[in-house]
Coordinates of C-alpha atoms and ligand atoms in Angstrom, one line a residue:
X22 CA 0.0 0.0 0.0
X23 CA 1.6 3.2 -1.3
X24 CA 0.1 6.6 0.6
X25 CA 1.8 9.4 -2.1
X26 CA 1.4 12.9 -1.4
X27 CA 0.1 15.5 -3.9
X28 CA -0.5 19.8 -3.3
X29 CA -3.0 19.3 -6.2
X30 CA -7.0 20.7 -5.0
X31 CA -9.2 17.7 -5.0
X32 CA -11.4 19.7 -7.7
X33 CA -8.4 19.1 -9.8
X34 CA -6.9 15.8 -9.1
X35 CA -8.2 13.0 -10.7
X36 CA -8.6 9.6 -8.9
X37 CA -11.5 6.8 -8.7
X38 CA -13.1 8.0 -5.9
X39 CA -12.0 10.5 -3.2
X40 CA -12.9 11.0 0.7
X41 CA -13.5 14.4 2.3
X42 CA -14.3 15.2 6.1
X43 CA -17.3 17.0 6.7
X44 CA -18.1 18.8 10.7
X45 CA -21.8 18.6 11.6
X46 CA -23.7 21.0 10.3
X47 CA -20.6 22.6 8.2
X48 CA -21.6 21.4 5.1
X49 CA -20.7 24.7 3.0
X50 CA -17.1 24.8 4.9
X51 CA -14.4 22.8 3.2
X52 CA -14.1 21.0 -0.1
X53 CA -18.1 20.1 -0.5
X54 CA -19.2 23.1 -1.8
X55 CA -17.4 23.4 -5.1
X56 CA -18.2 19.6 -5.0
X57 CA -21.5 20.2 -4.7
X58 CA -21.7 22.6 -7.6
X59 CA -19.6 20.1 -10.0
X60 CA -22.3 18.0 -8.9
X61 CA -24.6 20.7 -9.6
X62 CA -26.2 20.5 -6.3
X63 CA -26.4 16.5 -5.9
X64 CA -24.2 16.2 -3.2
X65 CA -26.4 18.0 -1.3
X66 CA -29.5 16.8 -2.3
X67 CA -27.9 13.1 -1.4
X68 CA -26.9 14.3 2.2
X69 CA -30.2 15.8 2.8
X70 CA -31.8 12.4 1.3
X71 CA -29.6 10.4 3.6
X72 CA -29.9 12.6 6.3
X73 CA -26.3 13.1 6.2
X74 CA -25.3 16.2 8.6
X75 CA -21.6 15.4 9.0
X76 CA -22.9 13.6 12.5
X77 CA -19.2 11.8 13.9
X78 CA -19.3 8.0 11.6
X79 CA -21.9 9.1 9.1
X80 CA -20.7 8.4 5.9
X81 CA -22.2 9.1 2.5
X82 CA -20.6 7.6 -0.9
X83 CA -21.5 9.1 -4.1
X84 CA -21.0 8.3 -7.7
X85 CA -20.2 11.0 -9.3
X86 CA -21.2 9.7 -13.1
X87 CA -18.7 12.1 -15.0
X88 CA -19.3 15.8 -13.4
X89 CA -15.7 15.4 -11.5
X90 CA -12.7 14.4 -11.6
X91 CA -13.2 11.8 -8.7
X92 CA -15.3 8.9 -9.9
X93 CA -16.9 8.6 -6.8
X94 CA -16.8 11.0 -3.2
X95 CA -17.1 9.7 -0.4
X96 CA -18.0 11.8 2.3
X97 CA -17.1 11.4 6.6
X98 CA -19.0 12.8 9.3
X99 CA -16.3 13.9 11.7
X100 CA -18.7 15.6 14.7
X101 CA -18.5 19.2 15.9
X102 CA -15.3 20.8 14.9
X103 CA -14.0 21.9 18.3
X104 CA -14.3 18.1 19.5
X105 CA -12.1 17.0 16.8
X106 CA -9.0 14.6 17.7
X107 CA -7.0 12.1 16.1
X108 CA -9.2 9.3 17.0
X109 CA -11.7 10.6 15.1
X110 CA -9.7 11.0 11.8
X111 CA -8.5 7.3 12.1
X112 CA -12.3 6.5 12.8
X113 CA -13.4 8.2 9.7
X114 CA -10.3 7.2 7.7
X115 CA -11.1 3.6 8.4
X116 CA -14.9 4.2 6.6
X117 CA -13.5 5.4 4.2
X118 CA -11.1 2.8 3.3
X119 CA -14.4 0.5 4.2
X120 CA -16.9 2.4 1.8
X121 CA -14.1 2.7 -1.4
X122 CA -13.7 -1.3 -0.7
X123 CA -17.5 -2.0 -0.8
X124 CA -17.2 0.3 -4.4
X125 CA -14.4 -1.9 -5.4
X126 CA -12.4 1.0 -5.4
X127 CA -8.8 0.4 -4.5
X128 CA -7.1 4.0 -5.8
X129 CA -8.4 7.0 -4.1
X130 CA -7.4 9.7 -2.3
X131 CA -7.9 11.8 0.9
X132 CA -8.8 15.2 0.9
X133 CA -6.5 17.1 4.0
X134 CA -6.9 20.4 3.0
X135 CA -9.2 21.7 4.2
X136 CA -8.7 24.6 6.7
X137 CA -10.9 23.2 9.7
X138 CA -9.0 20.3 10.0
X139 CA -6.1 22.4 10.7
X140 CA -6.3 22.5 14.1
X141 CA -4.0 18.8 14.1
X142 CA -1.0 19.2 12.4
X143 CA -0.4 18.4 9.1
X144 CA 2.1 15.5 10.6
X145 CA -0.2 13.7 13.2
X146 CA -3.2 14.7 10.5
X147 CA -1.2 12.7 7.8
X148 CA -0.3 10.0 10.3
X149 CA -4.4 9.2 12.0
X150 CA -5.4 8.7 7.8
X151 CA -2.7 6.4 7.0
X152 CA -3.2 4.7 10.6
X153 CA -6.9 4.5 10.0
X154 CA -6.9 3.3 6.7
X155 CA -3.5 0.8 6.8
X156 CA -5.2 -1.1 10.0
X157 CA -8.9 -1.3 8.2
X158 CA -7.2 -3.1 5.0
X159 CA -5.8 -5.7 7.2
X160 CA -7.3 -9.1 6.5
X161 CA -5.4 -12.5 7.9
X162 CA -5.7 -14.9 4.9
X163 CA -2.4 -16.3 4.9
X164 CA -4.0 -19.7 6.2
X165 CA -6.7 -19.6 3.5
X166 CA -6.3 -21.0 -0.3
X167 CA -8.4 -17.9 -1.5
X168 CA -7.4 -15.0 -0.7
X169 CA -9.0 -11.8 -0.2
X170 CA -8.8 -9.9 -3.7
X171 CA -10.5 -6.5 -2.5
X172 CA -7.1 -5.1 -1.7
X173 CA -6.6 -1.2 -1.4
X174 CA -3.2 -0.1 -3.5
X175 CA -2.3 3.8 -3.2
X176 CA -4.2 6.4 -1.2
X177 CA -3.1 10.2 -2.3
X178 CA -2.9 12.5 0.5
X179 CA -3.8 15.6 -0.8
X180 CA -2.3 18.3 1.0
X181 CA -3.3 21.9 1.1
X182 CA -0.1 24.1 1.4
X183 CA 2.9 23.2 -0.6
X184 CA 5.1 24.3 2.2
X185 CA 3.4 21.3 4.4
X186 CA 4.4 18.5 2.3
X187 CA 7.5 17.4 3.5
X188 CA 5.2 17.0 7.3
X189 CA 2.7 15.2 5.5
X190 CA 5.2 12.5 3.9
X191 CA 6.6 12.3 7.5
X192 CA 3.5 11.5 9.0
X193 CA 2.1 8.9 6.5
X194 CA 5.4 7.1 6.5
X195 CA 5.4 7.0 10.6
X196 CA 1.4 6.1 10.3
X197 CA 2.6 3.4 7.7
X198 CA 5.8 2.0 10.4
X199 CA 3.1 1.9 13.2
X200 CA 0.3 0.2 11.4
X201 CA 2.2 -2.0 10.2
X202 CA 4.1 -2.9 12.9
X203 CA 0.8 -3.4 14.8
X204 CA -0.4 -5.3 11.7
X205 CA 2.6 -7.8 12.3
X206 CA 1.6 -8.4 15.8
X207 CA -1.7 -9.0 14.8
X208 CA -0.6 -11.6 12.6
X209 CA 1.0 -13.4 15.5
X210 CA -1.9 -13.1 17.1
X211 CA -4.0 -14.5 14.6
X212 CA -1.9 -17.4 13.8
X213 CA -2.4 -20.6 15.7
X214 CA -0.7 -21.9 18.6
X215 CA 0.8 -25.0 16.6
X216 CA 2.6 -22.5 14.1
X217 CA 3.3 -19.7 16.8
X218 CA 5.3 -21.9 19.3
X219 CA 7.7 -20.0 21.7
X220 CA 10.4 -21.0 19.5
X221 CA 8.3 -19.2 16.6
X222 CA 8.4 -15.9 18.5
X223 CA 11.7 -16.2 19.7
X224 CA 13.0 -16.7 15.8
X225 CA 10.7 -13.5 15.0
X226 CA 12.5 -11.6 17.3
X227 CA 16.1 -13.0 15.6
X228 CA 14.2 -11.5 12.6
X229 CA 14.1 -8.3 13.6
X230 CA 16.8 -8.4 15.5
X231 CA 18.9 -9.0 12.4
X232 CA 16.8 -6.8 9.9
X233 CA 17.7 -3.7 12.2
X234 CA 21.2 -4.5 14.0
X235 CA 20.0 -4.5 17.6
X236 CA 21.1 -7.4 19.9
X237 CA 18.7 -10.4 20.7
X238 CA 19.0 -13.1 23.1
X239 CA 17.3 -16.3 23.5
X240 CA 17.5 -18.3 26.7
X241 CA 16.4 -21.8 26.7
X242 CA 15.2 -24.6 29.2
X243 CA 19.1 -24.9 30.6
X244 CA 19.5 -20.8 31.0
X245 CA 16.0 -20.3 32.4
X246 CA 17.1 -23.0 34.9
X247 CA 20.2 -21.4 35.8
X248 CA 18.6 -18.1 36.2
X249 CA 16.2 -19.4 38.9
X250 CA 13.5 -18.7 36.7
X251 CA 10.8 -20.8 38.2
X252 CA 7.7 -19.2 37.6
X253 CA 8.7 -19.5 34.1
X254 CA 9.9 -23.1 34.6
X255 CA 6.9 -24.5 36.4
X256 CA 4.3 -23.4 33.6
X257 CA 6.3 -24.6 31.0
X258 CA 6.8 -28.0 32.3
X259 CA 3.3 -29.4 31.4
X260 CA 4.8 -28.7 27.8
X261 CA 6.6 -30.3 25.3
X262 CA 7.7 -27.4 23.4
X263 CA 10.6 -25.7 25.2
X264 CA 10.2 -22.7 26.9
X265 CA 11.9 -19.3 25.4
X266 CA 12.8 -16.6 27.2
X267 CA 13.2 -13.2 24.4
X268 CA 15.6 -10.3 24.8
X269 CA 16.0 -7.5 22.4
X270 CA 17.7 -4.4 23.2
X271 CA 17.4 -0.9 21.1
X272 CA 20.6 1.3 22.8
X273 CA 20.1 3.7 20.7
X274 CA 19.8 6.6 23.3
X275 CA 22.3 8.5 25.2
X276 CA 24.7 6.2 27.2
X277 CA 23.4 8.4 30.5
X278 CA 19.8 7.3 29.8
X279 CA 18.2 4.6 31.8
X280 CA 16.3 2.6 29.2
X281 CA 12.7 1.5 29.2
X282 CA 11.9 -1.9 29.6
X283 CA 8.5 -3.4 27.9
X284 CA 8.0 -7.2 29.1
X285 CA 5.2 -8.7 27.2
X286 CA 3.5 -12.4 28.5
X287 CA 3.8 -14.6 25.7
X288 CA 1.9 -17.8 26.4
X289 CA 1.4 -19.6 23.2
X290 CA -1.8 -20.9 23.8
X291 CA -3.0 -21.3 27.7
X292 CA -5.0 -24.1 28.5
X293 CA -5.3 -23.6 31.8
X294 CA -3.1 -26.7 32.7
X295 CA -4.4 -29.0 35.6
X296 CA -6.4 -26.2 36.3
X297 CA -8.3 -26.9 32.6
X298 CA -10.4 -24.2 31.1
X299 CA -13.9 -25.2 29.5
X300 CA -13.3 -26.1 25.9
X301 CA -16.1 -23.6 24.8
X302 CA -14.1 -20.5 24.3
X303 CA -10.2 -22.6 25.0
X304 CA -9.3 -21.9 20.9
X305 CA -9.2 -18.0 22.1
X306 CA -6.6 -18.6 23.8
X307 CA -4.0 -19.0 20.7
X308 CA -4.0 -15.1 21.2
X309 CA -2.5 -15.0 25.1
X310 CA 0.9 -14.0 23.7
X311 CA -0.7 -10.6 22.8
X312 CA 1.4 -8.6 24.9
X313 CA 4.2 -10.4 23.7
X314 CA 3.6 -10.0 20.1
X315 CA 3.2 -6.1 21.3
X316 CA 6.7 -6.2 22.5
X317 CA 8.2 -7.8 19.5
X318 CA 6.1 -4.7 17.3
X319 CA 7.1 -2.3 19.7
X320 CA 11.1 -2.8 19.3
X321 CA 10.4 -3.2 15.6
X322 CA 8.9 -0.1 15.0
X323 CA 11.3 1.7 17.3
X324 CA 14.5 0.4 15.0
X325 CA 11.8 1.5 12.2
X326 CA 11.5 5.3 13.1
X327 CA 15.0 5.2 14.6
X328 CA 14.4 6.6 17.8
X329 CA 17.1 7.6 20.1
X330 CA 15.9 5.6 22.8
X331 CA 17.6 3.1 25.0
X332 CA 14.6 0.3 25.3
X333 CA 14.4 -3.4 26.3
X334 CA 11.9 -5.6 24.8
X335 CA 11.0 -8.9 27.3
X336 CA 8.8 -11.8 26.2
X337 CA 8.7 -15.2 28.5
X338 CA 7.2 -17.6 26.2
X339 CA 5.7 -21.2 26.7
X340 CA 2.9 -23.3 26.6
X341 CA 0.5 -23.9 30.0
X342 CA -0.5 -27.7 29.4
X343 CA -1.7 -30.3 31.7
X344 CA 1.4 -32.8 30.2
X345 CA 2.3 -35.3 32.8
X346 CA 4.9 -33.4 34.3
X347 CA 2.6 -30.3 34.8
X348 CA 2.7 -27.7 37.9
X349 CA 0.0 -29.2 40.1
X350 CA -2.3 -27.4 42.6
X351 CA -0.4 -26.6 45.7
X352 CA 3.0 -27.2 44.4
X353 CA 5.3 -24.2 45.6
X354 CA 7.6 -22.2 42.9
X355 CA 10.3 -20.0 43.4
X356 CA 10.6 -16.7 41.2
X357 CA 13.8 -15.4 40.3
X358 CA 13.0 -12.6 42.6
X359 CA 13.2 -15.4 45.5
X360 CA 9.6 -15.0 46.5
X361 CA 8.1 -18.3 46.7
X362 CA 4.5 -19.0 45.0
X363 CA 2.5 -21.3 46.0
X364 CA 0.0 -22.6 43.0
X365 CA -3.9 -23.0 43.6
X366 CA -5.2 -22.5 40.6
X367 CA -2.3 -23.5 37.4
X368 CA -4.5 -21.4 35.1
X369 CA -3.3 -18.2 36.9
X370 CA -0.1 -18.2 35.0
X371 CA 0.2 -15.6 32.9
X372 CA 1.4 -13.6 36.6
X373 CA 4.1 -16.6 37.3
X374 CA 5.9 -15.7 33.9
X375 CA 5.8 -12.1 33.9
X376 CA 7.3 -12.7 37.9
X377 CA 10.4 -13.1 36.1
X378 CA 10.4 -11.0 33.1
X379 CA 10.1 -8.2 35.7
X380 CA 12.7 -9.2 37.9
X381 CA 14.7 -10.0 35.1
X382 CA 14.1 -6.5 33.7
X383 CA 15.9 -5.1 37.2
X384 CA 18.9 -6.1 35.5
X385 CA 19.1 -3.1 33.3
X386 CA 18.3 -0.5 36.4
X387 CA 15.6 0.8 34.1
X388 CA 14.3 4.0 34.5
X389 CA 10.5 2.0 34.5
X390 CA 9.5 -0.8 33.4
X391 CA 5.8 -1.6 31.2
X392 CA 4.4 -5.2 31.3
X393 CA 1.9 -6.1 28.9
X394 CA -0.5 -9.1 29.2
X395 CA -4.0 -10.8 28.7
X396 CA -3.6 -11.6 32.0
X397 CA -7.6 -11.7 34.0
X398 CA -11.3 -12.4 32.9
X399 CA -11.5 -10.3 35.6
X400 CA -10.3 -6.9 34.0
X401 CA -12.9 -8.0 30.9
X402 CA -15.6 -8.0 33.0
X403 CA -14.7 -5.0 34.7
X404 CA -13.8 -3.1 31.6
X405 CA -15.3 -4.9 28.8
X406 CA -13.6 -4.4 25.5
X407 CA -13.4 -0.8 25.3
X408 CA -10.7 0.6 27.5
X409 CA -7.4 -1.8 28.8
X410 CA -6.5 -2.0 32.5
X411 CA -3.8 0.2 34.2
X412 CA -2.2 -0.2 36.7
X413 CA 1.0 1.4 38.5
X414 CA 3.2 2.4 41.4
X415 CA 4.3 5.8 39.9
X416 CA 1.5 8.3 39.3
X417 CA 3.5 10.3 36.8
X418 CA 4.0 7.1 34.9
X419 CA 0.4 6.1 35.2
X420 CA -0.4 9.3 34.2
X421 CA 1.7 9.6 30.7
X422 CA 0.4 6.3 29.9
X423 CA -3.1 7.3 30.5
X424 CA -2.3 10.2 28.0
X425 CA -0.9 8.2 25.2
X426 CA -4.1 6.5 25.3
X427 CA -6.5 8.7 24.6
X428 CA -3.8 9.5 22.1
X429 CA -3.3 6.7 20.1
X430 CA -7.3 5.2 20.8
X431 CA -5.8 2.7 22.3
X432 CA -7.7 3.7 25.5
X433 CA -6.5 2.7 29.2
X434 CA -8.5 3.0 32.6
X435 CA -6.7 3.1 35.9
X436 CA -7.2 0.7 38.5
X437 CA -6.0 0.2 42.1
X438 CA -3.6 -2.2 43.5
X439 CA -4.4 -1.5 46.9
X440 CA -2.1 -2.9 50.2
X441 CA -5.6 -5.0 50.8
X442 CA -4.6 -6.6 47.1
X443 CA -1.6 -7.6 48.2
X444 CA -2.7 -9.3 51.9
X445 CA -4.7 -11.5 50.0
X446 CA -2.7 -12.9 48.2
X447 CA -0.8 -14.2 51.7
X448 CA -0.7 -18.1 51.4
X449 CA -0.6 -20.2 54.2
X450 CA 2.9 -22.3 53.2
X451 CA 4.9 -20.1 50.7
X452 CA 5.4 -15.9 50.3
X453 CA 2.5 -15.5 47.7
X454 CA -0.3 -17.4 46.6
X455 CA -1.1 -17.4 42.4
X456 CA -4.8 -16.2 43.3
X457 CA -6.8 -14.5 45.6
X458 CA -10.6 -14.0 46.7
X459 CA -13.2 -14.2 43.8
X460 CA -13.5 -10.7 43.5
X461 CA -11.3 -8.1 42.7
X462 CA -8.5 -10.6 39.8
X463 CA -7.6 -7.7 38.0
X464 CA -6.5 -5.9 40.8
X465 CA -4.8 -9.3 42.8
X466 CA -3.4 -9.8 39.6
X467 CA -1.6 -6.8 39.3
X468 CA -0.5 -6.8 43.6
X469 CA 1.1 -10.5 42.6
X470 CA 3.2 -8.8 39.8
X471 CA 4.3 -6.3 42.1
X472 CA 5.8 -8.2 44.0
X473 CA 8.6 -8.9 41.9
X474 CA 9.4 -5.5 40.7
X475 CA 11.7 -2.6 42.2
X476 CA 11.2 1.1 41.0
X477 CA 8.7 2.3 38.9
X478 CA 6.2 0.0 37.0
X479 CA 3.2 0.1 35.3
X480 CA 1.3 -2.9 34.5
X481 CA -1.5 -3.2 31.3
X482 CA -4.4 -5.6 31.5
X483 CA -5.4 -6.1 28.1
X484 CA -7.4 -9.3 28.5
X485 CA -10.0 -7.6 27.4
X486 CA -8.8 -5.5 24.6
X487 CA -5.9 -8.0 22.8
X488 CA -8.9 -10.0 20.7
X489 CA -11.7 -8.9 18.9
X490 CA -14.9 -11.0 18.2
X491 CA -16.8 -8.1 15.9
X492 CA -14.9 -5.5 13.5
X493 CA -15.8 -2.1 14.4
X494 CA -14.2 0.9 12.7
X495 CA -10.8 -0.1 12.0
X496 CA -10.2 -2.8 14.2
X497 CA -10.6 -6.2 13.1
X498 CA -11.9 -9.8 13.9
X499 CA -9.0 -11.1 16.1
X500 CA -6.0 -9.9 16.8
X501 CA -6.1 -5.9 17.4
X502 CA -2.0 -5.4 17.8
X503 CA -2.8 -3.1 20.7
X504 CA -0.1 -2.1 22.4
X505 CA 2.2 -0.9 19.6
X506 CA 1.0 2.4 18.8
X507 CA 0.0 3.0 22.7
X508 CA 3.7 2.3 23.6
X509 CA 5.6 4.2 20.7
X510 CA 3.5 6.9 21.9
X511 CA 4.8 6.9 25.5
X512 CA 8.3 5.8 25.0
X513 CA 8.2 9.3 22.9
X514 CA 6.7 11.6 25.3
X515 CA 8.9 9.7 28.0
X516 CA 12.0 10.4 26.4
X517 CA 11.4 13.4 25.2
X518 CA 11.6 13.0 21.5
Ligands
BES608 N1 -5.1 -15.8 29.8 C1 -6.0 -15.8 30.9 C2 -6.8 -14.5 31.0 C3 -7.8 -14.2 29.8 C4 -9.1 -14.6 29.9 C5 -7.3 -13.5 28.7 C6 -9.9 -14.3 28.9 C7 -8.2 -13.2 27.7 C8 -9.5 -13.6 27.8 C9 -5.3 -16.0 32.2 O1 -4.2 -16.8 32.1 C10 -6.2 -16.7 33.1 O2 -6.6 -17.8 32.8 N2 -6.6 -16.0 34.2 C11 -7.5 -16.5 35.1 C12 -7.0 -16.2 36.5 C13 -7.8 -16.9 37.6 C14 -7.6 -18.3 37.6 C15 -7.4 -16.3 38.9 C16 -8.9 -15.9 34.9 O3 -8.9 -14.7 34.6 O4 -9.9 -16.6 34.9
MN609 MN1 -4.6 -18.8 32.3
ZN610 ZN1 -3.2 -16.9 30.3

């Protein structure tokens, strides 16, 4: 997918079809005016027909039969003007894309000239479109003989002022790293737990790894051993397939700069182990190395847009299976923090891998360190699908996450990890136990992880927010690839880039 950028006025560019943002109830501002009088007056006679007022995800698709140089318009309702953000432009980007699709369009442009939407800049502007509409023309049909032949080739960005291209380009090829990189983890997502072993992620990290000169590491059965690692250890010994443990480092920030560490869980597939999870939903659960796919899209696209950051990418990575050799109920662990866990439930172990990731992640004296993970039911009940959990011991941290969020779309809400959390969790033979009362898992959850971390941490629930089950604007049955953009976003504003 190409995203070109042209200073031509979309009265004079010609294109198969072309989308322009309309504000409710501003229809004569912007580009639909002179539109509407190629059209001699049929655009608006369509909107009024289709009671098109330029409401936020209205959107209105025209052909055009000859009066204009676009073949077709397609016009996006982007809400009141002053409650424009970026969101919104991905949103209405991503119907685009959608409506050109349906018209078997697959050449159009974008209309980002007019003044209104001026209030973004011309950069971030560029980069929501490309976001919006890169991420909508994702489809996973690498498993499928047929594949999907509505494909969407070049989208022109036209730009109003000549002086703003070189922004524009900038944008649309940082939207393109990011969606993209998102798109990767997606597929990683979407991809089943018998081709996405540990041993797949840990050679996709080699990938990158080698693509972009950073260093990777990949510590086996033997080196997890001798690092104590037993949280780690004890899930993946119900497993045949040998457990990984993933490093990549991006040093590419001043020497004096504590780096960022991102540790992502990446169980392969989680079946619960002893503790066995009811078959109904079980084939889900291909997609519980989401946080870890994140991780691997994260250091990707960092190497992509060369930023001079010093960040560590994590990723424990196994299997949880009720093999004969599994972790049992009531059988004791020790983390490589030296806390001792005792197991209740064998199906709480997304916590007893990311034990050591964050402990592991002490090693670099970091100046905070991010886990990601589909780690509790309990945060999607609490939260649903439309906002992942946050949690942290640092309430500036907490805070720029929180921001990045709203930011990227990729929406957070913050939740406590009280002291109460963490007493019950109190077991009666070891330090910890793996679960507490029925109430509260998100938040029990997060006090376990705690536990094993020194300095400042934040900790993202994204149980809830990882897989989709319905497509909605330009998200996707499956895997989202959330994380990525949220991340890139904060690692920025942390580092002041
Ligand atoms: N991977 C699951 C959490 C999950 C559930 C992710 C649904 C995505 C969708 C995790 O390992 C798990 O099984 N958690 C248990 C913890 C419980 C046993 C304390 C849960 O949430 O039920
Ligand atoms: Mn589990
Ligand atoms: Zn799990």
């Amino acid at each position: 997918m190409k995203f070109p950028v042209k200073t031509i006025a979309v009265d004079n560019f010609k294109t198969d079809g072309v989308a322009i943002c309309i504000f409710e109830n501003e229809l004569a501002k912007g580009p639909s005016a002179s539109i509407n009088k190629s059209l001699k007056g049929h655009l608006k006679r369509a909107m009024k027909a289709q009671s098109f007022t330029g409401k936020e995800g209205q959107v209105l698709s025209i052909n055009t039969l000859g009066l204009h140089k676009a073949g077709a318009i397609v016009a996006l309702g982007l809400g009141k003007e002053k409650y424009l953000t970026t969101e919104k432009i991905r949103r209405a980007a991503a119907s685009g894309a959608s409506a050109m699709l349906k018209a078997g369009i697959s050449n159009f442009a974008v209309d980002l000239a007019s003044k209104s939407l001026n209030k973004i800049t011309p950069a971030i502007l560029a980069q929501a479109v490309v976001e919006g509409v890169y991420l909508t023309s994702y489809s996973f049909d690498s498993l499928k003989s047929e594949k999907e032949k509505k494909k969407i080739d070049s989208v022109t960005l036209l730009s109003g002022k000549k002086g703003d291209e070189a922004k524009v380009k900038n944008g649309a090829k940082k939207g393109m790293i990011l969606a993209g990189s998102a798109c990767f983890a997606r597929d990683l997502i979407n991809l089943p737990g018998n081709v996405v072993t540990p041993s797949y992620m840990a050679e996709q990290a080699k990938k990158i790894a080698l693509k972009h000169r950073m260093r990777c590491s990949v510590l086996g059965p033997g080196a997890i051993k001798r690092l104590k690692m037993g949280g780690l250890a004890g899930v993946a010994r119900g497993s045949k397939e040998p457990a990984r443990f993933i490093i990549l480092e991006w040093m590419k920030g001043d020497k004096s700069q504590k780096p960022i560490v991102v540790v992502g869980k990446g169980l392969t597939f989680d079946t619960g182990g002893i503790s066995l999870k009811p078959s109904g939903d079980m084939h889900e659960m291909k997609s519980d190395m989401s946080g870890g796919a994140a991780v691997l899209g994260i250091l990707q696209a960092a190497a992509m847009l060369k930023l001079k950051v010093n960040l560590v990418g994590l990723v424990p990575a196994t299997e949880n299976m009720p093999g004969g050799q599994a972790t049992k109920p009531g059988d004791v662990l020790t983390a490589m923090s030296g806390v001792t866990m005792e197991i209740l439930n064998t199906d709480a172990e997304g916590r007893l891998i990311l034990a050591d990731g964050l402990a592991y992640a002490g090693r670099y004296k970091p100046d905070c360190v991010i886990d990601i993970a589909t780690l509790t039911g309990a945060c999607m009940v609490a939260l649903g699908s439309h906002a992942s959990g946050l949690f942290s011991n640092n309430e500036k941290l907490l805070n720029q996450i929180l921001q990045s969020g709203e930011e990227t779309g990729e929406r957070l809400w913050p939740m406590p990890v009280w002291q109460e959390h963490e007493d019950d969790l109190k077991s009666d033979v070891a330090d910890l136990k793996n679960i507490g009362p029925r109430g509260g898992g998100a938040s029990t959850a997060a006090a376990f992880l705690k536990k094993h971390v020194k300095g400042k941490w934040a900790h993202i629930d994204i149980a809830g927010t990882a897989y989709s089950n319905k497509m909605s604007h330009y998200i996707k049955k499956g895997g989202v690839g959330l994380g990525v953009r949220l991340m890139i976003d904060f690692i920025e504003k942390r580092a002041k880039l």
